[in-house]
XYZ file of N, CA and C in Angstrom:
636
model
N 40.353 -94.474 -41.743
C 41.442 -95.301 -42.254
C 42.684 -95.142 -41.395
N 43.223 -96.154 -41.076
C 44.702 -96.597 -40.135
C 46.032 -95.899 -41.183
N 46.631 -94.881 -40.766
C 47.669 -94.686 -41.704
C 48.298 -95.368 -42.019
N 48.780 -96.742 -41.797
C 49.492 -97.975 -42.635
C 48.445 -98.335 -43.366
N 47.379 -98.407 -42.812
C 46.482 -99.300 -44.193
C 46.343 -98.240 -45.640
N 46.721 -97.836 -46.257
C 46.546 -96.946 -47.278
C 45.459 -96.950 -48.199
N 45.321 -98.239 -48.458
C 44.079 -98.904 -49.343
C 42.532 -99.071 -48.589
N 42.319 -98.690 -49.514
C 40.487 -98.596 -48.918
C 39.369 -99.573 -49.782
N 38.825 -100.845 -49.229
C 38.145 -101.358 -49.922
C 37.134 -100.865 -50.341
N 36.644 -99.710 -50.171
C 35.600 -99.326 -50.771
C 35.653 -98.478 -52.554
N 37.175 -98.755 -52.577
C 38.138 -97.823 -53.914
C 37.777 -99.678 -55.138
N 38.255 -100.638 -54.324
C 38.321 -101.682 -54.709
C 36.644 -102.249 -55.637
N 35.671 -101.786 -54.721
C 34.254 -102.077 -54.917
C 33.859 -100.758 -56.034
N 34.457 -99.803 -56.016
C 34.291 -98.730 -56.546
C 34.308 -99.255 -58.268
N 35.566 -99.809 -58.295
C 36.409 -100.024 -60.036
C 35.504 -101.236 -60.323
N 35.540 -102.289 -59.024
C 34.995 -103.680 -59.796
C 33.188 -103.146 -60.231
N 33.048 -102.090 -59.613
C 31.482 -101.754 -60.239
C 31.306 -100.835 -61.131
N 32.240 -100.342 -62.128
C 32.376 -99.562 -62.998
C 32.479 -100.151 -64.259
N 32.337 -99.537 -65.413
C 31.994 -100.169 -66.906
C 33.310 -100.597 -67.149
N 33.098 -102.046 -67.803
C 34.096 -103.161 -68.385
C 35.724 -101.932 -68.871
N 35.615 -101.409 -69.571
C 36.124 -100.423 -70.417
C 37.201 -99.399 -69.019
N 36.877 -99.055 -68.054
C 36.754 -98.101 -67.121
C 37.898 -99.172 -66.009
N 37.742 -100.521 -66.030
C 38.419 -100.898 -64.705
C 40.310 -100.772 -65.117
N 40.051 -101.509 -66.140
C 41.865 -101.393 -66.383
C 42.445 -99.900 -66.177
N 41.793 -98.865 -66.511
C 41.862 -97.553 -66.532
C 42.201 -97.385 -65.218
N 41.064 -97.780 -64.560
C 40.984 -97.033 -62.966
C 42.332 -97.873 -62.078
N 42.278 -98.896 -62.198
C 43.066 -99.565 -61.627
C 44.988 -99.190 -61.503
N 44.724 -98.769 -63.285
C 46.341 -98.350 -63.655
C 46.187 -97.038 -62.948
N 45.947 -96.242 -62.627
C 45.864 -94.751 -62.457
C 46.139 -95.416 -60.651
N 45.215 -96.095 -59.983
C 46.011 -96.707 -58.424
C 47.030 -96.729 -58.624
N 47.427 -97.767 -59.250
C 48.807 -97.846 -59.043
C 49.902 -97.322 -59.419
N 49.397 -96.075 -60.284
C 50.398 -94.836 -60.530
C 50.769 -94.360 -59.084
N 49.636 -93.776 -58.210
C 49.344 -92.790 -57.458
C 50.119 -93.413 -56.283
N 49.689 -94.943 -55.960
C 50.496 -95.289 -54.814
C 52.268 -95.202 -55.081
N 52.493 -95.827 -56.617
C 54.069 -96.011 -56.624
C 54.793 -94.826 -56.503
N 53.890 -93.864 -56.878
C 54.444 -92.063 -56.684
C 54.701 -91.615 -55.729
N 53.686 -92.335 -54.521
C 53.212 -91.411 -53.622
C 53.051 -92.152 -52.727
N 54.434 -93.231 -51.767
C 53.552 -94.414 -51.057
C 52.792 -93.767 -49.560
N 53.282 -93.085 -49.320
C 52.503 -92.515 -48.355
C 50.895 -92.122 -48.745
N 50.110 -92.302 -49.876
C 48.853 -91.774 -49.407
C 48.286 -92.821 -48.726
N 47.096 -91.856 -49.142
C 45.640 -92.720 -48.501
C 44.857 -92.876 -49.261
N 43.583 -94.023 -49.482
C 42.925 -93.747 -50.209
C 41.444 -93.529 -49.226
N 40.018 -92.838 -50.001
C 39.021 -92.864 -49.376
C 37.914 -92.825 -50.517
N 36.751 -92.106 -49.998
C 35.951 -92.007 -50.911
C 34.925 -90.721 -50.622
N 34.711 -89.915 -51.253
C 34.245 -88.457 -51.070
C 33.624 -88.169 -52.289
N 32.163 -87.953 -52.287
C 31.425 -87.522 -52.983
C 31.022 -88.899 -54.253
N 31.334 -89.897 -53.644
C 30.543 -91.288 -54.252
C 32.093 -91.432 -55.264
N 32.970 -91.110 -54.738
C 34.009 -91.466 -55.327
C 35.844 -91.490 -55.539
N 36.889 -92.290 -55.780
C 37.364 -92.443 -54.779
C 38.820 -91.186 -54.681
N 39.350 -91.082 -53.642
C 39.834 -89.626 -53.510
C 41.870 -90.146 -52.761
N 42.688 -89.492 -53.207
C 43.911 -89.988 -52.376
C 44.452 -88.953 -51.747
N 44.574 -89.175 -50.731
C 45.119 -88.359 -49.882
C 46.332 -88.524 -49.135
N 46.694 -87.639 -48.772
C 48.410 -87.496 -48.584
C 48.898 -86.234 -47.715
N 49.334 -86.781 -46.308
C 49.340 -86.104 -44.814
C 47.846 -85.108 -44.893
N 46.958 -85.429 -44.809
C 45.955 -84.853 -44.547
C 45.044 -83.769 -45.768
N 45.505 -83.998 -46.882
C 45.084 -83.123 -47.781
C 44.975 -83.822 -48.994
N 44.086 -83.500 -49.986
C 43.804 -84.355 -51.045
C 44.766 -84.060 -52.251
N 45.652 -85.334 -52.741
C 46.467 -85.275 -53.770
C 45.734 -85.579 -55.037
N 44.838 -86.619 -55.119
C 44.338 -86.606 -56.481
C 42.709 -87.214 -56.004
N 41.869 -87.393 -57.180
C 40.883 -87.975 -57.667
C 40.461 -88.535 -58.703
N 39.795 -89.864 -58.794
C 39.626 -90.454 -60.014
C 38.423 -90.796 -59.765
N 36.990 -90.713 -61.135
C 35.912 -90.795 -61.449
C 35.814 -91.878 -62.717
N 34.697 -92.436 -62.622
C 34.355 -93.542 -64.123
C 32.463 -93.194 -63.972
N 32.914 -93.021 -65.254
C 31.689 -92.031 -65.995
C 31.162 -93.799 -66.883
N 29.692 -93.513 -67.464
C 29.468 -94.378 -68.697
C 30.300 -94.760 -69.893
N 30.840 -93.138 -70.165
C 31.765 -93.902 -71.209
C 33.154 -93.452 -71.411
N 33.468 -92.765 -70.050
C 34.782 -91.751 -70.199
C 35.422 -92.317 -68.321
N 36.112 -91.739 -68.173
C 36.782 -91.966 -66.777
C 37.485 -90.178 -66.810
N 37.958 -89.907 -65.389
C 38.590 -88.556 -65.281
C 39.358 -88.797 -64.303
N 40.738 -88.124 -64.061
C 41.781 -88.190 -63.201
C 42.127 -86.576 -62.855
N 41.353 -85.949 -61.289
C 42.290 -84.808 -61.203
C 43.289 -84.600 -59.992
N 44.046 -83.820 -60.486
C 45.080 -82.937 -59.535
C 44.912 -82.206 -58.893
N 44.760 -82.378 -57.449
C 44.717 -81.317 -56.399
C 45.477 -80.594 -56.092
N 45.155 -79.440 -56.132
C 46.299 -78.183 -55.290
C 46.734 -77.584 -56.350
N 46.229 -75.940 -56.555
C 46.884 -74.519 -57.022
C 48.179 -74.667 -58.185
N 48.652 -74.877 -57.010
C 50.109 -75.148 -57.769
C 50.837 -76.087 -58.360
N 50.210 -77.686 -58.377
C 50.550 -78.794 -59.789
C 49.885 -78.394 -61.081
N 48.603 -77.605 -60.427
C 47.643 -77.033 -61.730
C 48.738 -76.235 -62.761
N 49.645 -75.614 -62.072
C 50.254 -74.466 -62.512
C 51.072 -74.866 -63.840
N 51.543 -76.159 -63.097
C 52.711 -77.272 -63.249
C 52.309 -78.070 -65.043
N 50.752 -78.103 -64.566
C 49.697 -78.643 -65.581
C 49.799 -78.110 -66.793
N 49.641 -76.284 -66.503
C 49.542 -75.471 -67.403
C 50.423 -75.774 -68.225
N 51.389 -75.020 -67.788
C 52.949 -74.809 -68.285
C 53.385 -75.675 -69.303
N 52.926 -77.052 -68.970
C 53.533 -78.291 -69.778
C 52.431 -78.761 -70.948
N 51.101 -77.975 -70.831
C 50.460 -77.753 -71.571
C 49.033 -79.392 -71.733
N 49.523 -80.078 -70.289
C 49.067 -80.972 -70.066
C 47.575 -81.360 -69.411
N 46.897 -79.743 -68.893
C 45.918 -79.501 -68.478
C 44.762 -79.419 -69.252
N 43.689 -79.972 -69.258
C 42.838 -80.288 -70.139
C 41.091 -79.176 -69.005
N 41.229 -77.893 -69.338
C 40.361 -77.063 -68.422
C 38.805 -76.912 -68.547
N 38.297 -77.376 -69.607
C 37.175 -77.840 -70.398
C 36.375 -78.940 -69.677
N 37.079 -79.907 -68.969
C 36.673 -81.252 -68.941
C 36.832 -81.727 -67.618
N 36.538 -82.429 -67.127
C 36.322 -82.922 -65.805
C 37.502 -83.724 -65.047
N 38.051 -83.122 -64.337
C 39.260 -83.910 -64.166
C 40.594 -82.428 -64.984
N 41.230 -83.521 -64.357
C 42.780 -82.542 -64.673
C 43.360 -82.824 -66.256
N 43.137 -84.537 -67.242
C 43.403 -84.840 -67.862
C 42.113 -85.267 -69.064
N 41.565 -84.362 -69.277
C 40.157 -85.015 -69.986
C 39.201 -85.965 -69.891
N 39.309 -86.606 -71.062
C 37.711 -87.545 -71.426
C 38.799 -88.719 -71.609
N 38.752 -89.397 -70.622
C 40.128 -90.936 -71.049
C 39.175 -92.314 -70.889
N 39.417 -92.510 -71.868
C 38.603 -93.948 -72.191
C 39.669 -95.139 -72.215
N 40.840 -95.458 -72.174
C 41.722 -96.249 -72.181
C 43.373 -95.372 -71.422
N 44.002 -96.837 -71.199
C 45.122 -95.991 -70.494
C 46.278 -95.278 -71.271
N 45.905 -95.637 -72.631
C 46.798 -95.078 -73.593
C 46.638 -93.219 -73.551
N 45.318 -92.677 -73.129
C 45.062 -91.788 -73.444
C 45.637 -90.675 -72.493
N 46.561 -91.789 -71.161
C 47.280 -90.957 -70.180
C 48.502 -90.614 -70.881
N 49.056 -89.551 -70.197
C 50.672 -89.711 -70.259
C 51.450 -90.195 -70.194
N 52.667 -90.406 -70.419
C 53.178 -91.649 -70.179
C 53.485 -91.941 -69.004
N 53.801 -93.422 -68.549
C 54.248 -93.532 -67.072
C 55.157 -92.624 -66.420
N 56.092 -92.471 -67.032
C 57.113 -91.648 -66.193
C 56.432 -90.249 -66.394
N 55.936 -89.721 -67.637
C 55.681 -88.174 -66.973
C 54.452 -88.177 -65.885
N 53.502 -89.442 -65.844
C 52.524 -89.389 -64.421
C 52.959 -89.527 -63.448
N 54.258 -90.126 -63.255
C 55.087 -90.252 -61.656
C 55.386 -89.155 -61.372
N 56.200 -88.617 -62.047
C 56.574 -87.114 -62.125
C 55.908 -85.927 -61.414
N 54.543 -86.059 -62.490
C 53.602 -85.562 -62.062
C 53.180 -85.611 -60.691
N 53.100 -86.846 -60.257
C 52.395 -87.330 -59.035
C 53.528 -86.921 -58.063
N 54.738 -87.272 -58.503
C 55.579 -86.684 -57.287
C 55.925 -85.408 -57.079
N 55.360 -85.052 -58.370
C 55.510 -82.827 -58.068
C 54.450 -82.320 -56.978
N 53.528 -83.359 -57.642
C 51.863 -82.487 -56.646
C 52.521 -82.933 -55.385
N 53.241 -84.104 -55.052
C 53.280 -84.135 -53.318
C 54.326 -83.779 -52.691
N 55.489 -82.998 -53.675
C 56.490 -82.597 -53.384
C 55.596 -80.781 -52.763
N 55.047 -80.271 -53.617
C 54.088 -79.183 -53.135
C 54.115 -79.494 -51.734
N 53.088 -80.475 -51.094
C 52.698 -80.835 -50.142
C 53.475 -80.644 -48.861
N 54.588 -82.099 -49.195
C 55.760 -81.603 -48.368
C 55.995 -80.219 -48.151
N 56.531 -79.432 -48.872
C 56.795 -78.646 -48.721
C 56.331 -77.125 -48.045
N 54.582 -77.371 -48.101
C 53.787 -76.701 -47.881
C 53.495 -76.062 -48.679
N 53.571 -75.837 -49.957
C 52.804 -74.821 -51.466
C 51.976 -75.566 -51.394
N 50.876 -75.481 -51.447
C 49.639 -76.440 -51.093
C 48.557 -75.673 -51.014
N 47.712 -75.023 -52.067
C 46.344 -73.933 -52.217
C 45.092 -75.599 -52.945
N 44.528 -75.272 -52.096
C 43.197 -76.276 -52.850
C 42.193 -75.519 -53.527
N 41.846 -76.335 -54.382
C 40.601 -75.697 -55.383
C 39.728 -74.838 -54.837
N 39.391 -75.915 -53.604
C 38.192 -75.110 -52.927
C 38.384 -73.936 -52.127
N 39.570 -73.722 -51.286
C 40.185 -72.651 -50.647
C 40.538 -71.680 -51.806
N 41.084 -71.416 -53.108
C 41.618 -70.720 -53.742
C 40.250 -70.405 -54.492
N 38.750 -70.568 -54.177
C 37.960 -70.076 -55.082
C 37.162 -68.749 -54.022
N 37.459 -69.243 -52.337
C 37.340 -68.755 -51.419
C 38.165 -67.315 -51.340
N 39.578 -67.330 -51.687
C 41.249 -67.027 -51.613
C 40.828 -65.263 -51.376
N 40.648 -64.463 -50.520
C 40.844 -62.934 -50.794
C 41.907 -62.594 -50.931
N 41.975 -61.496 -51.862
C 42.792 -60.935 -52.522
C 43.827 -59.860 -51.721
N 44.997 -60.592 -51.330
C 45.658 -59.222 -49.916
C 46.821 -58.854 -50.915
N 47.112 -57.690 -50.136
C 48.052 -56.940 -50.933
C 49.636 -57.561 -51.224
N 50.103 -57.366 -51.841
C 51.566 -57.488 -52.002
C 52.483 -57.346 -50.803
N 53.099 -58.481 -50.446
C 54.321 -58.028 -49.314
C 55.233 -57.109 -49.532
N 55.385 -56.327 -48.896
C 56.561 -55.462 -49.203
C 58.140 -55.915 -49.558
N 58.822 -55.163 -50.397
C 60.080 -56.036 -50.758
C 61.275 -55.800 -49.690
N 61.610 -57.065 -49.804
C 62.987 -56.935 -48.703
C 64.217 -57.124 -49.270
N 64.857 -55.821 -49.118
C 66.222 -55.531 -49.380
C 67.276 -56.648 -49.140
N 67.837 -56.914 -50.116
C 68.870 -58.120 -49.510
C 69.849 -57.509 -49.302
N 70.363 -57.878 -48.262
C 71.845 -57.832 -47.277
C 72.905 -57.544 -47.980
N 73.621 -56.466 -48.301
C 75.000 -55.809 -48.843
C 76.213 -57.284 -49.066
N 76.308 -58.221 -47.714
C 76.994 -58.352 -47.349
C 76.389 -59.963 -48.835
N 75.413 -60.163 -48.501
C 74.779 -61.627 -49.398
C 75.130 -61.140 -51.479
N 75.209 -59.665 -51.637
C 74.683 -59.401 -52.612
C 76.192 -59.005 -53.491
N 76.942 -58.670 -52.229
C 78.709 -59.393 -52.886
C 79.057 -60.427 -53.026
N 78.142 -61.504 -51.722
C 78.990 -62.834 -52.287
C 78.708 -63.552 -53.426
N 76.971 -63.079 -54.046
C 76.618 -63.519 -54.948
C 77.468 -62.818 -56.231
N 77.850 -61.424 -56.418
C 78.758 -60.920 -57.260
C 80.109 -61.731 -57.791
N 80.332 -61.987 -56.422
C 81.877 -63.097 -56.312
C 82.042 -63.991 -56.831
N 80.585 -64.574 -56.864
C 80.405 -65.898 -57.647
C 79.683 -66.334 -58.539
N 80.186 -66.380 -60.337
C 79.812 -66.149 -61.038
C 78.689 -67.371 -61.230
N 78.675 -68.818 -60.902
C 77.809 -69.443 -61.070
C 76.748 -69.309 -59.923
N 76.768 -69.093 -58.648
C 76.209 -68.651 -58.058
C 74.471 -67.443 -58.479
N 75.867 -66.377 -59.225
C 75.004 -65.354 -59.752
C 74.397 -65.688 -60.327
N 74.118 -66.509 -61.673
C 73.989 -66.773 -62.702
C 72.683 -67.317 -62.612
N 72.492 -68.550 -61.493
C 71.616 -69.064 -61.030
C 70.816 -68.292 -60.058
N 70.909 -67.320 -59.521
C 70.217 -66.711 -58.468
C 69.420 -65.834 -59.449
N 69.985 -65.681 -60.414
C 69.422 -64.722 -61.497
C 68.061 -65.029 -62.393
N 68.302 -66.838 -62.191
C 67.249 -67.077 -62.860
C 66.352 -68.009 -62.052
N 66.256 -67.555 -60.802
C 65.190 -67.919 -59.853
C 63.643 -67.521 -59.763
N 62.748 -68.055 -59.369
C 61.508 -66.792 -59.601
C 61.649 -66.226 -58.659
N 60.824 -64.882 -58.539
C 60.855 -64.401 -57.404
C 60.883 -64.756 -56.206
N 59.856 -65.793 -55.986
C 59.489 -66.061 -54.743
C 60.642 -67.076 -54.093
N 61.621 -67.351 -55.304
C 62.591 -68.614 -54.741
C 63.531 -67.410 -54.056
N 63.790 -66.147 -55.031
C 64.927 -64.985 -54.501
C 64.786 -64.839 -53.027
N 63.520 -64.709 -52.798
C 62.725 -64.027 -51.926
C 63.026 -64.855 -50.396
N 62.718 -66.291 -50.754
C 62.799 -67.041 -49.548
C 64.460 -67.198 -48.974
N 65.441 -66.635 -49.964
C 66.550 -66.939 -49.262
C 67.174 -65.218 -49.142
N 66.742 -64.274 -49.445
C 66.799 -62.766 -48.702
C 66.441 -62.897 -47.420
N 64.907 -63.278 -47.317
C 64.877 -63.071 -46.243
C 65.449 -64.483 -44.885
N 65.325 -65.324 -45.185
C 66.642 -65.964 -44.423
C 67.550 -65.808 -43.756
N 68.440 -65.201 -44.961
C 70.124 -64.363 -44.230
C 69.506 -63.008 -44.019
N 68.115 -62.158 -44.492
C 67.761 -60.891 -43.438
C 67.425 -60.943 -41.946
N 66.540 -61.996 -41.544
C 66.277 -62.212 -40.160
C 67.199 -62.735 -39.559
N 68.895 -63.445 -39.929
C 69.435 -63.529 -38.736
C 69.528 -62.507 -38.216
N 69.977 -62.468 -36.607
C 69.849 -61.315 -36.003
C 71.682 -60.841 -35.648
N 72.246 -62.130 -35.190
C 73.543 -62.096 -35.328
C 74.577 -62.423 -36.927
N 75.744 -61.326 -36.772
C 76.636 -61.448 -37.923
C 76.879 -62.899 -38.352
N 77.558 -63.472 -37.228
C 78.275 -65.029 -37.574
C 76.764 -66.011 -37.857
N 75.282 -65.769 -37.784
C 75.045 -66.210 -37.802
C 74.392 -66.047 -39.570
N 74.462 -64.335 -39.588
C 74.057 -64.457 -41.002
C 75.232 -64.900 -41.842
N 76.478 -64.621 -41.649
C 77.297 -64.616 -42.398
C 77.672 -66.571 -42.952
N 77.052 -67.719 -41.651
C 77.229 -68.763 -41.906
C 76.042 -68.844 -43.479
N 74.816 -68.362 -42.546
C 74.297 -68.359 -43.543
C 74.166 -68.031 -45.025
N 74.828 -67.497 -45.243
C 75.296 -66.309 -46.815
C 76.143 -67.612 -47.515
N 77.231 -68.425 -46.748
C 78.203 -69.190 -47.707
C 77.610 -70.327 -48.146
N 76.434 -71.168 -46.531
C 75.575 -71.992 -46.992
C 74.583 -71.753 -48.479
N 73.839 -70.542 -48.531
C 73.191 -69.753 -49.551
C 73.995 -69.893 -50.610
N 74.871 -69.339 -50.954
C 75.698 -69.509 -51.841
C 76.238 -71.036 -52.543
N 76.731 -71.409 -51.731
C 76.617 -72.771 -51.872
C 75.455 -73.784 -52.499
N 74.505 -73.704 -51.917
C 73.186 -74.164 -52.646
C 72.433 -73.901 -53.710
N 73.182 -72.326 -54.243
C 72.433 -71.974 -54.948
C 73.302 -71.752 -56.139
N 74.695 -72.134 -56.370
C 75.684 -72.824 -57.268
C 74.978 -73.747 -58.058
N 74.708 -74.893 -56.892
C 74.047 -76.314 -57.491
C 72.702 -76.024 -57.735
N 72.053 -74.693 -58.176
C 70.670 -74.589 -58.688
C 69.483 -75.038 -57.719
N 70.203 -75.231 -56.269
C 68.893 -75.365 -55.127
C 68.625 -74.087 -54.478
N 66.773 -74.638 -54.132
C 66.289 -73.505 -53.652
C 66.622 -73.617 -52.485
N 66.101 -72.355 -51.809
C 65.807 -71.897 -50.336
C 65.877 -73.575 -49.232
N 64.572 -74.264 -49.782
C 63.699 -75.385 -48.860
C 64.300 -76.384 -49.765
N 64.837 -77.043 -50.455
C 64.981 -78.224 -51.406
C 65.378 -78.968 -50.662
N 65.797 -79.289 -49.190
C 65.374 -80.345 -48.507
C 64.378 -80.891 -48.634
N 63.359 -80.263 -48.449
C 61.409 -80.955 -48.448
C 61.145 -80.602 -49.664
N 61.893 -80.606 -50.968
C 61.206 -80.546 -51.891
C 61.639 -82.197 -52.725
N 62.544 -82.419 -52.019
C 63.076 -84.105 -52.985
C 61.989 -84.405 -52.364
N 61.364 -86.494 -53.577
C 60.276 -86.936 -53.567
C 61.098 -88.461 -53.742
């Protein structure tokens, strides 16, 4: 497939040959995925059709006899899944046994959705099913001390703090070590007010590549 062409007629032949019940379904769930996500792709993998997005699979949709299934690719929308209590782990697909489109979420929380899984992407948080069943188990990184100089300015600043406080780890983590590897003062020290700054307004580390 031509990366402008996004659409794959074989997605098209896919729905029009699926049970009466199954096409409106399949069809609405396209055009979730593209309006979310205009950059994918579509294809077809394992007799069925698959979207993909810069080189890695964002979703999949199946039509069964009397059910249809929609899943979410990648580790970490799963996570996303959990949390919101929207993950259906029993059943095939990310969202159950859906026989009509009522039985999705609503539009806006599937955009959402769709634009979290490819905000992952962007960004690079991106573990696939199949790699994470592979995944060996390595040890813990060691922790890195944040900078005296980062850990006053966050003191200084009470909204700053406030928010740095309620980061997860791994968000703390990516902006320690940041202002730890500059190697020059002026260069960490630009860095520390930028940090600060961003993390006032409740952004992470990367939230450049995380808008969708």
């Amino acid at each position: 497939m031509s990366p402008t062409n996004t659409f794959d007629p074989r997605v098209d032949v896919y729905i029009a040959e699926s049970r009466p019940f199954a096409q409106p379904l399949l069809s609405h769930l396209r055009k979730l995925v593209h309006k979310a996500c205009p950059g994918v792709v579509e294809t077809i993998k394992w007799s069925r059709p698959f979207f993909e997005y810069k080189g890695v699979i964002l979703a999949n949709m199946s039509a069964f006899k009397e059910h249809c299934s929609f899943g979410f690719w990648g580790e970490e929308i799963s996570a996303v899944l959990r949390d919101l209590r929207v993950l259906q782990p029993d059943a095939m697909g990310s969202l159950g046994r859906l026989t009509r489109i009522e039985d999705l979420p609503n539009n806006k929380q599937m955009l959402d959705l769709l634009g979290k899984a490819a905000s992952f992407i962007n960004s690079g948080q991106y573990t696939s099913p199949i790699a994470a069943r592979h995944k060996v188990a390595k040890a813990p990184a060691p922790a890195v001390e944040a900078p005296p100089e980062f850990t006053r300015a966050l003191k200084a600043n009470k909204k700053a703090s406030a928010a740095f406080a309620a980061f997860s780890p791994s968000c703390k983590r990516e902006y320690v070590e940041w202002i730890a590897e500059a190697k020059r003062a002026e260069t960490r020290e630009k860095r520390i007010i930028t940090a600060i700054d961003w993390i006032s307004e409740g952004k992470q580390r990367n939230w450049k590549y995380q808008d969708f």
